[in-house]
mmCIF file of N, CA and C in Angstrom:
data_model
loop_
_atom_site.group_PDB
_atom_site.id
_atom_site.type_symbol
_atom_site.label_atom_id
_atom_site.label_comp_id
_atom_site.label_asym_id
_atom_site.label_seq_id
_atom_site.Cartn_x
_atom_site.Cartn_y
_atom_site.Cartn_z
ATOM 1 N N UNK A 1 -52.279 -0.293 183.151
ATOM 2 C CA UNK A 1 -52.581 -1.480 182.367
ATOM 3 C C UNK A 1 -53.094 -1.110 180.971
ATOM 4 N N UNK A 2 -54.372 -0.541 180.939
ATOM 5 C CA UNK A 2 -54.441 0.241 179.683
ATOM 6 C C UNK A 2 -53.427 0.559 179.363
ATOM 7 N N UNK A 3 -52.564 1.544 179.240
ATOM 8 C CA UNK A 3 -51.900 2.273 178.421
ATOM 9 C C UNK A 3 -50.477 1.066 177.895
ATOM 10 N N UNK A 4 -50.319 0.191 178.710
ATOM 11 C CA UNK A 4 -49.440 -1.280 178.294
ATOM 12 C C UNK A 4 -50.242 -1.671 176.942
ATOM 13 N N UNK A 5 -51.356 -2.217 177.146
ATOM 14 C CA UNK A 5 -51.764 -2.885 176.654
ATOM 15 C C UNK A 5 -52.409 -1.738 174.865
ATOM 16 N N UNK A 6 -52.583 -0.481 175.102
ATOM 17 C CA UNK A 6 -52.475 -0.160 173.809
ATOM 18 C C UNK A 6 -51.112 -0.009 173.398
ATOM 19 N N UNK A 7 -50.109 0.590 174.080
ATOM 20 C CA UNK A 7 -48.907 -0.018 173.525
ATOM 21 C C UNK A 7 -48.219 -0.926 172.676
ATOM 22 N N UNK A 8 -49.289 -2.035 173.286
ATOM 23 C CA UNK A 8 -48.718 -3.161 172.545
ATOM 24 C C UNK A 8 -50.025 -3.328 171.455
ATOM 25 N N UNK A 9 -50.604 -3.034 171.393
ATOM 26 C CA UNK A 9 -51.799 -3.233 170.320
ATOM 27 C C UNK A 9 -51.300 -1.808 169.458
ATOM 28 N N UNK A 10 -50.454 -1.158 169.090
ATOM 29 C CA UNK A 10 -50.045 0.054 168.427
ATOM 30 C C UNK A 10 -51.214 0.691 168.494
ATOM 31 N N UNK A 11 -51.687 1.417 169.439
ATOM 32 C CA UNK A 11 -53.234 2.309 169.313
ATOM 33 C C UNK A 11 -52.339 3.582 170.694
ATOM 34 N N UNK A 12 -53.563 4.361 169.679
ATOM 35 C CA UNK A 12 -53.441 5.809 170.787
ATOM 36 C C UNK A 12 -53.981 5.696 172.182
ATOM 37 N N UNK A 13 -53.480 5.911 173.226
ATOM 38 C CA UNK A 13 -54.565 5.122 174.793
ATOM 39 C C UNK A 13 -55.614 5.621 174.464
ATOM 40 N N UNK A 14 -56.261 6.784 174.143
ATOM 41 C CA UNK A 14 -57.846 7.180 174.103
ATOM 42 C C UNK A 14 -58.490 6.148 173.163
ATOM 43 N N UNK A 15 -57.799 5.944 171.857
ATOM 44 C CA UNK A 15 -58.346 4.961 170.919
ATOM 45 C C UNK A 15 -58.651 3.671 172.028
ATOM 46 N N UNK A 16 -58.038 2.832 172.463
ATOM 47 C CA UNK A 16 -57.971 1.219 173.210
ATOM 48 C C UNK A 16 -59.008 2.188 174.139
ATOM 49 N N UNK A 17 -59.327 2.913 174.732
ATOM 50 C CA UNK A 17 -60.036 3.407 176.275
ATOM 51 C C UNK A 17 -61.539 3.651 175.218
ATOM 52 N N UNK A 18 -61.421 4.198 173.906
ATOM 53 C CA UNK A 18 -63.120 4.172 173.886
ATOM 54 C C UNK A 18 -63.870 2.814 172.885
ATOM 55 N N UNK A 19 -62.758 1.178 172.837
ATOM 56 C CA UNK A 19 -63.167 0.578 172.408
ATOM 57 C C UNK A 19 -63.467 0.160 173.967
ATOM 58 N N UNK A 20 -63.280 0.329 174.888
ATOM 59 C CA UNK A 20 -63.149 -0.584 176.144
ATOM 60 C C UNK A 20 -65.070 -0.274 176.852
ATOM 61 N N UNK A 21 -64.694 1.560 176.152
ATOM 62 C CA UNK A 21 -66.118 1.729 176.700
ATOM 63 C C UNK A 21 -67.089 1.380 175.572
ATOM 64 N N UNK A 22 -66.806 0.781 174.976
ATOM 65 C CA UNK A 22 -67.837 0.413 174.010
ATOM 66 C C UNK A 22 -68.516 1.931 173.054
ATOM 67 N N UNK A 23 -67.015 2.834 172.573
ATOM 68 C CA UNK A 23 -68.150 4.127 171.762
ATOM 69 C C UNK A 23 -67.185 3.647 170.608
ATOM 70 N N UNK A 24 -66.560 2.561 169.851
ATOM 71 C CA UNK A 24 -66.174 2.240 169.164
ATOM 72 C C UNK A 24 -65.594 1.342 168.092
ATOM 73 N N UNK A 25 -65.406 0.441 167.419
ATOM 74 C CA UNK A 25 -65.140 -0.904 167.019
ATOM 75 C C UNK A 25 -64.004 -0.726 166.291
ATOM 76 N N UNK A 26 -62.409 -1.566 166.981
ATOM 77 C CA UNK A 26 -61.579 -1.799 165.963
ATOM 78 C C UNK A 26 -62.105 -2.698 164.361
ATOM 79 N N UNK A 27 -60.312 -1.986 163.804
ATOM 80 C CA UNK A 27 -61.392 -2.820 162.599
ATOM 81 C C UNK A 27 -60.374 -4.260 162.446
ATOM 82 N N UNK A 28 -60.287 -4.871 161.412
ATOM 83 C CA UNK A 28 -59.990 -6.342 161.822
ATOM 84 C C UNK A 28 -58.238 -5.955 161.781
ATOM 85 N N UNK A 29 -57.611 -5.493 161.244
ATOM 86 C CA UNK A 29 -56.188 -5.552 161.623
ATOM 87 C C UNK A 29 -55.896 -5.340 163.216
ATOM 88 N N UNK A 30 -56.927 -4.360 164.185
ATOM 89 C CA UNK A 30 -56.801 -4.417 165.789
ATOM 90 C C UNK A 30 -57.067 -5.707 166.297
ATOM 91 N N UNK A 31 -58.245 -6.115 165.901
ATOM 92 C CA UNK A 31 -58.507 -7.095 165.909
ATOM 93 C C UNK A 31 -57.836 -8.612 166.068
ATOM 94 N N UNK A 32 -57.256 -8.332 164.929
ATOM 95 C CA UNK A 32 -56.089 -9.417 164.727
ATOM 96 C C UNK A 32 -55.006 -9.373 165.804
ATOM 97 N N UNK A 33 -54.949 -7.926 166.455
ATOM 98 C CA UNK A 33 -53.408 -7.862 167.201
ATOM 99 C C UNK A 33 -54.175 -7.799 168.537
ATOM 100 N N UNK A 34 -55.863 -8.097 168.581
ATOM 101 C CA UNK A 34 -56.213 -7.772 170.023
ATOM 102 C C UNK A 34 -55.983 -9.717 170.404
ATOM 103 N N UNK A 35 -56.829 -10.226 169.334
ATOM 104 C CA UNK A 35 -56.578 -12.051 169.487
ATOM 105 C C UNK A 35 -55.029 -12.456 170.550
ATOM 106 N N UNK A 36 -54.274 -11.972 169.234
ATOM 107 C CA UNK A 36 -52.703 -12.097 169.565
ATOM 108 C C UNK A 36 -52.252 -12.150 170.967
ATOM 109 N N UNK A 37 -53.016 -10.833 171.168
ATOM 110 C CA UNK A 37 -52.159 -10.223 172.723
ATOM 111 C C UNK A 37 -53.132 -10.762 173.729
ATOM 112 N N UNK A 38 -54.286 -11.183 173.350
ATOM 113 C CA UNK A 38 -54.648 -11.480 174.243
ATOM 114 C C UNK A 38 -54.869 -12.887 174.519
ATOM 115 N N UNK A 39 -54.382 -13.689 173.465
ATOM 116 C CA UNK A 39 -54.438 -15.202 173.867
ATOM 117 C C UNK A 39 -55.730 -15.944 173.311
ATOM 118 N N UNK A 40 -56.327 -15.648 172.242
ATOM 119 C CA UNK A 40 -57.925 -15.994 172.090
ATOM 120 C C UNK A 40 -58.129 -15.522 170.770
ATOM 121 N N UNK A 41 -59.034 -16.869 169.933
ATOM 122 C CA UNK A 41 -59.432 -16.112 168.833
ATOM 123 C C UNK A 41 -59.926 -15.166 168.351
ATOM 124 N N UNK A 42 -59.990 -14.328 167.039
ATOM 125 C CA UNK A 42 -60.902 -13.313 166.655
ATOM 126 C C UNK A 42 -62.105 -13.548 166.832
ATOM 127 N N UNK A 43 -62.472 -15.116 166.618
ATOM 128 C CA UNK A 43 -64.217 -15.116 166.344
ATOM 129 C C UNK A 43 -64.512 -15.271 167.928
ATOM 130 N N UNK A 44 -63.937 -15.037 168.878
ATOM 131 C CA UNK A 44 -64.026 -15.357 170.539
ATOM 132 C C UNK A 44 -64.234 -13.904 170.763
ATOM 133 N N UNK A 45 -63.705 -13.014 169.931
ATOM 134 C CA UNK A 45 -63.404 -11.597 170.428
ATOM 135 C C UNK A 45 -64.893 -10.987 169.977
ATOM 136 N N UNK A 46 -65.348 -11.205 168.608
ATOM 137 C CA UNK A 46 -66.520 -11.195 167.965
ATOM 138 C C UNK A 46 -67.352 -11.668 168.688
ATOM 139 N N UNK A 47 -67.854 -12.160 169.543
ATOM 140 C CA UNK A 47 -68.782 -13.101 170.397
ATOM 141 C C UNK A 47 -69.372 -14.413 168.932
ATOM 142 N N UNK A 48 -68.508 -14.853 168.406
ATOM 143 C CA UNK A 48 -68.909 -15.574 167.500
ATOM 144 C C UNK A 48 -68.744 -17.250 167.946
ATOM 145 N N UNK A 49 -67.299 -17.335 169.173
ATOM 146 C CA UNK A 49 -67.612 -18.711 169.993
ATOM 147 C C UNK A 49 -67.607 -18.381 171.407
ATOM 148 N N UNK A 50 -67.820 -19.257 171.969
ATOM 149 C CA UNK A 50 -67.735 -19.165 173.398
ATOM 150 C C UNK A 50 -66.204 -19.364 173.921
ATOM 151 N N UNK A 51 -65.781 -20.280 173.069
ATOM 152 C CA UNK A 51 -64.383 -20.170 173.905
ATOM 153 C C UNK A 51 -63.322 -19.648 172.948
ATOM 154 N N UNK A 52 -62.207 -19.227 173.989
ATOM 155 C CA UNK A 52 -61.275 -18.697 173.236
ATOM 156 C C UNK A 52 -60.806 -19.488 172.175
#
């Protein structure tokens, strides 16, 4: 699943695996393609709303 899902977010799997563990922060262009793929706004991804 990981390695799908950086696939599709164009990231290296270690890159997507150490935002997952939290030792890292995309910056807003991942960002933008994490929203995308995942169905939910940026500011949802940000903990900036509660809902997607």
């Amino acid at each position: 699943m990981q390695k799908d899902i950086a696939m599709a977010l164009e990231l290296p799997l270690r890159t997507y695996q150490r935002y997952e563990r939290g030792e890292g922060d995309p910056n807003a262009t991942v960002i933008v393609r994490m929203a995308r793929y995942f169905g939910v706004s940026s500011d949802y991804l940000l903990g900036l709303r509660d809902e997607p």
